[in-house]
Short mmCIF file of C-alpha atoms in Angstrom, two decimals:
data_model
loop_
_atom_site.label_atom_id
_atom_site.label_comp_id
_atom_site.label_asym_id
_atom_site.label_seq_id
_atom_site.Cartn_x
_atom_site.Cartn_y
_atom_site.Cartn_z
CA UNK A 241 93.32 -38.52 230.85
CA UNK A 242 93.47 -36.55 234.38
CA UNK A 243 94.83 -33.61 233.59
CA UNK A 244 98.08 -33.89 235.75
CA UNK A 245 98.79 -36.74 234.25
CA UNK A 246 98.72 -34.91 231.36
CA UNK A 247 100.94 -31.88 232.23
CA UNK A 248 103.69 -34.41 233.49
CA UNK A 249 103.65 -36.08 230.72
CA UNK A 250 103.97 -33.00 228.43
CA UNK A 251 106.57 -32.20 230.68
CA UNK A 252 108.55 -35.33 230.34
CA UNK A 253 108.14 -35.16 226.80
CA UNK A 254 109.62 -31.52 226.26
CA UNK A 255 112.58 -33.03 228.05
CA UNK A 256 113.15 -35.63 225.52
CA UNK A 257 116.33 -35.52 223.98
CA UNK A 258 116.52 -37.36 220.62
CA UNK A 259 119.80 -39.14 220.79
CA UNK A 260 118.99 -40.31 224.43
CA UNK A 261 115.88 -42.18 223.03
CA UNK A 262 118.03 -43.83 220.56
CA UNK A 263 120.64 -44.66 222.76
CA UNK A 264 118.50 -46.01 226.25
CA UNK A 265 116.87 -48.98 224.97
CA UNK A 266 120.26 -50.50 223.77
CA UNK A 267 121.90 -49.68 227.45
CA UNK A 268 119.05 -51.34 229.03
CA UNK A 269 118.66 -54.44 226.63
CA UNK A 270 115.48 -53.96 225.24
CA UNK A 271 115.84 -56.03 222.20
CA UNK A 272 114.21 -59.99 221.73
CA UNK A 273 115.03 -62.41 224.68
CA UNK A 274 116.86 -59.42 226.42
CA UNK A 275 115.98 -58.49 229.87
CA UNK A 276 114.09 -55.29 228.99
CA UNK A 277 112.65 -56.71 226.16
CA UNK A 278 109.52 -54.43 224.93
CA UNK A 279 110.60 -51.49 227.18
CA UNK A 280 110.25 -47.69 225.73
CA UNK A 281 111.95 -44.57 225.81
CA UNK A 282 110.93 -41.09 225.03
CA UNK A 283 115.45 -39.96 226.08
CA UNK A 284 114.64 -38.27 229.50
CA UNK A 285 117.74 -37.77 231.55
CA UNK A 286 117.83 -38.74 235.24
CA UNK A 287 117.79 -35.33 236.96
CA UNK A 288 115.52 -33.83 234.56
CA UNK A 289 113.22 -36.71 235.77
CA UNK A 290 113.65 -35.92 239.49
CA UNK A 291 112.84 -32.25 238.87
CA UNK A 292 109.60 -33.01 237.52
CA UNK A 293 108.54 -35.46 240.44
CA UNK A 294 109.80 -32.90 243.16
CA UNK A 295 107.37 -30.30 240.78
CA UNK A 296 104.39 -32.49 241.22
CA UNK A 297 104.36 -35.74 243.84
CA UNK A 298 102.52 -33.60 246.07
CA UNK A 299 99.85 -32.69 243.55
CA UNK A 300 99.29 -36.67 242.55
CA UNK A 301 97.42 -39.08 244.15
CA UNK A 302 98.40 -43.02 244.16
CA UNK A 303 95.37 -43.40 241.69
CA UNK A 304 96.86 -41.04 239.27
CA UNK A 305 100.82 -42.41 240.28
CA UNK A 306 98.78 -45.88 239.13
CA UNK A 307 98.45 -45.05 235.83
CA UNK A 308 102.16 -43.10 235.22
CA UNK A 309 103.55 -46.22 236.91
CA UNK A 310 101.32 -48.97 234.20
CA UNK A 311 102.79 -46.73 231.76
CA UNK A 312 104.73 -48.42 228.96
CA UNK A 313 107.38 -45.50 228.81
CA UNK A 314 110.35 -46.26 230.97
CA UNK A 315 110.71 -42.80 232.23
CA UNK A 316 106.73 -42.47 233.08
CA UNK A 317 107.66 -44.90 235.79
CA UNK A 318 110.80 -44.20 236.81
CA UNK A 319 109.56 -40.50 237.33
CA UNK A 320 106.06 -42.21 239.04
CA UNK A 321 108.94 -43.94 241.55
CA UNK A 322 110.33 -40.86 242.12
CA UNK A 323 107.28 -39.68 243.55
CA UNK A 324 106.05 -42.37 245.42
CA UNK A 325 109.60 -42.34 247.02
CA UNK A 326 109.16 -38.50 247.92
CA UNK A 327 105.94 -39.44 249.36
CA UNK A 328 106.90 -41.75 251.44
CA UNK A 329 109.89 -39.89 252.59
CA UNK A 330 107.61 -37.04 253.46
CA UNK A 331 104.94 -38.93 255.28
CA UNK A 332 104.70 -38.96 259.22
CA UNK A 333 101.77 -40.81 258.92
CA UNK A 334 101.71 -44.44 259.22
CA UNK A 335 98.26 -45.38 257.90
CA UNK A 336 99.61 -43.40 254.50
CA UNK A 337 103.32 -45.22 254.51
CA UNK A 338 101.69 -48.85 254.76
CA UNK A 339 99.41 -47.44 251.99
CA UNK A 340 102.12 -46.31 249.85
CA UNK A 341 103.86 -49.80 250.33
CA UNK A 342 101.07 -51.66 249.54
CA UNK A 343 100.32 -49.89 245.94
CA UNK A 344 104.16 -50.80 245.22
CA UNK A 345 103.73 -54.58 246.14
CA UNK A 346 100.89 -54.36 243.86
CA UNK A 347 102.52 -52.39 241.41
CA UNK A 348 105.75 -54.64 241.70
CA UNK A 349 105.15 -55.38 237.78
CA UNK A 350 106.33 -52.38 236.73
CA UNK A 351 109.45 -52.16 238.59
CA UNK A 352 110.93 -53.82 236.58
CA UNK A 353 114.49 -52.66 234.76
CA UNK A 354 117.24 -52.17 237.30
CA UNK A 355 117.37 -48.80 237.72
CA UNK A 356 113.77 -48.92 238.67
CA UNK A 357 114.28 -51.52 241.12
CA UNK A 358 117.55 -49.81 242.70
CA UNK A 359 116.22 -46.59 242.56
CA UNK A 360 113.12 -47.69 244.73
CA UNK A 361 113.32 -50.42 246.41
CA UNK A 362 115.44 -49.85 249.43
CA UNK A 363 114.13 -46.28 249.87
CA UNK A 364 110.16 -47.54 250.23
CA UNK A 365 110.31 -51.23 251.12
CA UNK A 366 113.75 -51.39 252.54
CA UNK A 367 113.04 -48.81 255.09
CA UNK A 368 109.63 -50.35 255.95
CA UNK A 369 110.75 -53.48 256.72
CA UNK A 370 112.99 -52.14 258.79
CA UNK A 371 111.11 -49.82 260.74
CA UNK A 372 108.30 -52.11 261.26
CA UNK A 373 110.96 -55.16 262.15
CA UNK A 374 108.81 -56.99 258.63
CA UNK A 375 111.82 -58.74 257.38
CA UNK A 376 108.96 -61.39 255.60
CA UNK A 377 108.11 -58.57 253.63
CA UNK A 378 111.17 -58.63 251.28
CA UNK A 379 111.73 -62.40 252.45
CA UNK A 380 109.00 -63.48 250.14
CA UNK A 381 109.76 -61.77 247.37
CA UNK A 382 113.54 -63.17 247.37
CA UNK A 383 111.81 -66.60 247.28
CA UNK A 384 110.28 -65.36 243.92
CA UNK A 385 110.77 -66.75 240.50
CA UNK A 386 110.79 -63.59 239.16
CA UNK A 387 114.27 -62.58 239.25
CA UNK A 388 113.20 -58.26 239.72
CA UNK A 389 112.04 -59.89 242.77
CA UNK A 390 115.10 -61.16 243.79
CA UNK A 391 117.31 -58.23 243.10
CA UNK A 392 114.01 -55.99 244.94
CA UNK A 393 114.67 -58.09 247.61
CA UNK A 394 118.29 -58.00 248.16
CA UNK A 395 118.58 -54.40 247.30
CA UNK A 396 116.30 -53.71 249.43
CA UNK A 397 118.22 -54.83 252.32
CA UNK A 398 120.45 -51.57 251.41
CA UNK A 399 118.73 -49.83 254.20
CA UNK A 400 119.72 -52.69 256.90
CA UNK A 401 123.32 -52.31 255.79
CA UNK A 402 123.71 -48.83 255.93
CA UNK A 403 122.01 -49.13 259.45
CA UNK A 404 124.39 -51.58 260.54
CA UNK A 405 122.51 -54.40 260.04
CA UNK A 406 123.83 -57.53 257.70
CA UNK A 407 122.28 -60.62 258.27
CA UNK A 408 119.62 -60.04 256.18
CA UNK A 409 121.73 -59.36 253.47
CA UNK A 410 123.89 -62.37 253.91
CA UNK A 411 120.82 -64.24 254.36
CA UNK A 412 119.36 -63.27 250.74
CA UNK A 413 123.36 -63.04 248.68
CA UNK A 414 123.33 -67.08 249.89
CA UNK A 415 120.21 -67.66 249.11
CA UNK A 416 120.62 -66.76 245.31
CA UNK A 417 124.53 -66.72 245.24
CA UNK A 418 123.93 -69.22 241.86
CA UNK A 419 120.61 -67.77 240.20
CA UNK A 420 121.88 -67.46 236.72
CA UNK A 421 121.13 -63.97 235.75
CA UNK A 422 124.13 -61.83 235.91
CA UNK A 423 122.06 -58.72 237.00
CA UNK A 424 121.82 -60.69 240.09
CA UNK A 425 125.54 -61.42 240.62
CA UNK A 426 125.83 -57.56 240.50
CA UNK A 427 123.56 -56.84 243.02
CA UNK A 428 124.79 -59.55 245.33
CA UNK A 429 128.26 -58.51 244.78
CA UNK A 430 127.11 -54.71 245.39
CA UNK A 431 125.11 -55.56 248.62
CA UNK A 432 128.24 -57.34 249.59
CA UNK A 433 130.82 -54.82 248.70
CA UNK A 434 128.32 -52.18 250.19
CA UNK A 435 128.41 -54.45 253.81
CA UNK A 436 132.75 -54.11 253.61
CA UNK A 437 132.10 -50.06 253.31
CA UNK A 438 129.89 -50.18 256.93
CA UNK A 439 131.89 -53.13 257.75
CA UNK A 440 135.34 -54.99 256.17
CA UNK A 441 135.48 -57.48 258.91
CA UNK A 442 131.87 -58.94 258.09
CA UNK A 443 133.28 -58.57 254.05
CA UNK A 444 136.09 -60.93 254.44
CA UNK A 445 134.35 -63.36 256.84
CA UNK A 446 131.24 -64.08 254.40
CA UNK A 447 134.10 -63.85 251.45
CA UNK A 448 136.20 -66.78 253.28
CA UNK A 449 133.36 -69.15 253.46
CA UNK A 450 131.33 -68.46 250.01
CA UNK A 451 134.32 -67.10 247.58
CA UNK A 452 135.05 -69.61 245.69
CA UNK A 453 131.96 -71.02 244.83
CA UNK A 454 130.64 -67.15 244.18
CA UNK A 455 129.74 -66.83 240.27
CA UNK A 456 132.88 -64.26 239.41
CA UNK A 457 130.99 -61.58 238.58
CA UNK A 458 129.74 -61.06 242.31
CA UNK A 459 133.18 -61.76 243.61
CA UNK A 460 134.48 -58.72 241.60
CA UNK A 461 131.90 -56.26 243.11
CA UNK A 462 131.92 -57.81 246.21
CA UNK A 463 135.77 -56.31 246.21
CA UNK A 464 136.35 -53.54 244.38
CA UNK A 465 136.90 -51.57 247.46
CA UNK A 466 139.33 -54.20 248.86
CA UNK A 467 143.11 -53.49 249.24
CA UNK A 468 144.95 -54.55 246.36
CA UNK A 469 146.39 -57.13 247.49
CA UNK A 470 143.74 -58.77 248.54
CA UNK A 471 141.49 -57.91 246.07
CA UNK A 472 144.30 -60.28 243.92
CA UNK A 473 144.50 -62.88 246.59
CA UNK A 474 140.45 -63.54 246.22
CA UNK A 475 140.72 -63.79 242.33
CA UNK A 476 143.75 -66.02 242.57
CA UNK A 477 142.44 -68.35 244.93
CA UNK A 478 145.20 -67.77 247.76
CA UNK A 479 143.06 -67.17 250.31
#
């Protein structure tokens, strides 16, 4: 093994915290038939992650990142996202960012729990698409079968929406308003609800024409941030 994969890996490792390891693969349902199912954890905590990829995505090339990303440890890639995000967000180089989107499209396997997808997505493909006016690129991928696909995909549109930009969005929540997968009721329902932050008016017009055929779930999040009572006036029907 290189041997910065190695020291990152030690490093990772002397972060583990017992209890974490115990608890993580219950929060992200990695037992039989679950959607996680198979995935491992060595209990690293979120910002202890981040640390280490600040300490060392400039030291890695996407070669090495490869192989931390492949890895069967959950926090191997999350951390290997980390620094592929940092990456790109340091890059003025075009010939390097289409580089760095590339090895995630064919990397996508491994993004695949949803913090890895909504830690990433938006940040590296999100932000491409955008700048390069690529909407195809995350169009495709919401025309998946593979349901991380999907939620990549509509996440991803995160960056149009904080840009002021929701078509996209609305495009992809209609598209797959009725997958059945409730991980991708929450992300509609957050894209959505993340649209009525930049945007109420654009909120209650999509609500008024989709809400009541919306699986419940994504009407909730689509919401939260709604008055009160007209948060109640959605779930009652009154509207």
């Amino acid at each position: 093994m290189n041997y910065i994969l190695k020291e990152i890996k030690a490093a990772l490792s002397l972060l583990s915290i017992p209890e974490k390891a115990v608890f993580l693969p219950k929060f992200f349902k990695t037992g039989k038939g679950e959607y996680g199912e198979g995935d491992q954890f060595i209990g690293v905590v979120v910002p202890e992650q981040r640390k280490v990829a600040k300490e060392y995505f400039s030291k890695i090339d996407l070669g090495e990142l490869s192989e931390l990303l492949s890895s069967e440890i959950h926090e191997h890639r999350l951390t290997a996202l980390f620094m592929l995000i940092l990456k790109f967000e340091k890059s003025k180089d075009q010939t390097v960012n289409d580089e760095i989107v590339e090895f995630y499209l064919n990397h996508i396997q491994y993004v695949n729990n949803w913090d890895l997808v909504d830690t990433s997505c938006y940040k590296i493909l999100g932000r491409y698409a955008f700048e390069n006016q690529n909407e195809n690129l995350l169009r495709k991928l919401t025309d998946s079968e593979n349901m991380w696909h999907k939620r990549i995909a509509v996440v991803g549109t995160m960056y149009y929406v904080k840009n002021g930009f929701f078509e996209l969005t609305k495009e992809f929540v209609t598209h797959n308003l009725h997958h059945p997968h409730d991980l991708m009721h929450k992300a509609n329902g957050w894209l959505l609800r993340e649209m009525g932050n930049k945007n109420e008016t654009e909120l209650i017009s999509f609500l008024n024409q989709y809400y009541k055929v919306m699986p419940r779930t994504c009407l909730r999040y689509a919401i939260e941030k709604l008055d009160e009572s007209l948060r109640q006036d959605y779930l009652k029907g009154r509207i």
